[in-house]
Amino acid sequence: MSRRLLNVELVKAKKLVAINKKTGTSDPYVVLTLEDIGGREIKDEKYTSKHKSNTTNPDWNEPCDFGNKYNLNTNGELPTLVLSVYHKHSLTSFMSDEPMGKVSIQLEMVDQRGNLTSGWYKLVGDSRTKTQITGELFLKLKFTGDVNDSNAPD
């Protein structure tokens, strides 16, 4: 049986909030993680995109895989894919990077048989988000490898 992976392509975003009020833009990047059922980040299942300068509509087209360390080939509950968008402050700034919103995707909602799931996902805020949240991420998600679930539909 082959290892089951989740292929994620972070394609682009639109209508992100403008953190830099002078330019009307942001310098966004995205941190992708898996979280277990308790909301804890799963070690070694993390990817950070490149940051894009001076834009509220960035194009990334960056692929990454999850499941290299964590077993996604289980009969139990699957983890949650969390995409957190940040504004990168300059190296001369003493401010930490600013949260711009996040998307949480229950992996049970992704097609389990390997068909491509793609679409726009709306950003939401959390307790660390100080700005008004706007924007969406366009993602492509696909499982590869064998499904080890006798209850999965054919």
XYZ file of N, CA, C and O in Angstrom, residues 4 6 33-42 45 66-67 70-74 76-82 104-110 112 143:
144
model
N -0.466 7.704 1.504
C -1.492 8.623 1.032
C -1.050 10.053 1.324
O -0.699 10.387 2.452
N -1.767 14.394 0.617
C -2.658 15.460 0.199
C -1.816 16.443 -0.590
O -0.888 17.042 -0.055
N -0.630 24.511 7.486
C -0.344 23.504 8.505
C -1.479 22.493 8.563
O -2.588 22.761 8.093
N -1.185 21.345 9.165
C -2.227 20.384 9.527
C -2.434 20.479 11.025
O -1.465 20.575 11.784
N -3.692 20.435 11.450
C -4.020 20.424 12.874
C -4.809 19.171 13.183
O -5.682 18.766 12.408
N -4.501 18.557 14.336
C -5.227 17.357 14.739
C -6.607 17.744 15.263
O -6.973 18.926 15.310
N -7.372 16.751 15.671
C -8.747 16.975 16.107
C -8.826 17.913 17.315
O -9.817 18.598 17.515
N -7.748 17.999 18.087
C -7.709 18.904 19.235
C -7.258 20.314 18.880
O -7.114 21.154 19.755
N -6.998 20.575 17.587
C -6.566 21.904 17.166
C -5.080 22.160 17.351
O -4.632 23.299 17.268
N -4.311 21.095 17.584
C -2.864 21.240 17.767
C -2.160 21.030 16.433
O -2.501 20.107 15.683
N -1.168 21.887 16.163
C -0.404 21.759 14.934
C 0.368 20.445 14.925
O 0.989 20.070 15.914
N 0.303 19.740 13.798
C 1.008 18.469 13.659
C 2.444 18.748 13.225
O 2.670 19.389 12.197
N 4.483 18.935 9.495
C 3.500 19.039 8.413
C 3.161 20.520 8.255
O 2.110 21.000 8.660
N 1.188 17.165 1.923
C 1.042 16.832 3.338
C 0.814 15.337 3.450
O 0.255 14.710 2.560
N 1.274 14.769 4.553
C 1.140 13.334 4.779
C 2.469 12.613 4.698
O 2.517 11.389 4.768
N 2.783 12.492 8.758
C 1.544 12.139 9.444
C 0.758 11.181 8.561
O 0.636 11.392 7.349
N 0.190 10.149 9.143
C -0.536 9.138 8.390
C -1.939 9.628 8.033
O -2.816 9.719 8.886
N -2.137 9.946 6.755
C -3.461 10.347 6.265
C -4.262 9.152 5.778
O -5.365 9.301 5.269
N -3.718 7.965 5.946
C -4.355 6.746 5.455
C -4.954 5.983 6.634
O -4.584 4.860 6.916
N -5.881 6.633 7.319
C -6.472 6.036 8.507
C -7.981 5.955 8.384
O -8.593 6.640 7.569
N -9.741 6.712 11.034
C -10.208 7.697 12.003
C -10.445 9.046 11.355
O -10.444 9.190 10.135
N -10.656 10.057 12.194
C -10.894 11.394 11.673
C -9.625 11.969 11.082
O -8.542 11.825 11.634
N -9.786 12.633 9.955
C -8.662 13.281 9.302
C -8.397 14.644 9.942
O -9.312 15.263 10.500
N -7.171 15.134 9.847
C -6.869 16.451 10.409
C -7.493 17.570 9.580
O -8.149 17.327 8.561
N -7.260 18.786 10.015
C -7.746 19.986 9.344
C -6.567 20.693 8.691
O -5.512 20.836 9.310
N -6.743 21.121 7.452
C -5.741 21.936 6.773
C -6.041 23.388 7.116
O -7.167 23.862 6.903
N -5.048 24.090 7.666
C -5.220 25.491 8.048
C -4.248 26.335 7.227
O -3.047 26.049 7.193
N -9.794 27.325 7.255
C -9.677 25.979 7.814
C -10.530 25.033 6.971
O -11.710 25.304 6.743
N -9.910 23.948 6.521
C -10.607 22.992 5.669
C -10.551 21.609 6.311
O -9.469 21.057 6.501
N -11.713 21.085 6.667
C -11.797 19.727 7.183
C -11.466 18.781 6.038
O -12.113 18.833 4.990
N -10.471 17.918 6.201
C -10.052 17.067 5.086
C -11.097 16.028 4.704
O -11.044 15.481 3.608
N -12.078 15.791 5.568
C -13.187 14.930 5.186
C -14.002 15.545 4.057
O -14.718 14.849 3.337
N -13.910 16.870 3.886
C -14.665 17.569 2.849
C -13.970 17.510 1.489
O -14.554 17.908 0.488
N -12.733 17.027 1.450
C -11.992 16.883 0.197
C -12.319 15.503 -0.377
O -12.400 14.522 0.367
N -12.286 11.974 -1.341
C -11.413 10.944 -0.781
C -10.865 9.978 -1.827
O -9.965 9.201 -1.543
N -6.167 14.181 -3.000
C -5.511 13.066 -2.334
C -4.894 12.152 -3.384
O -5.489 11.906 -4.438
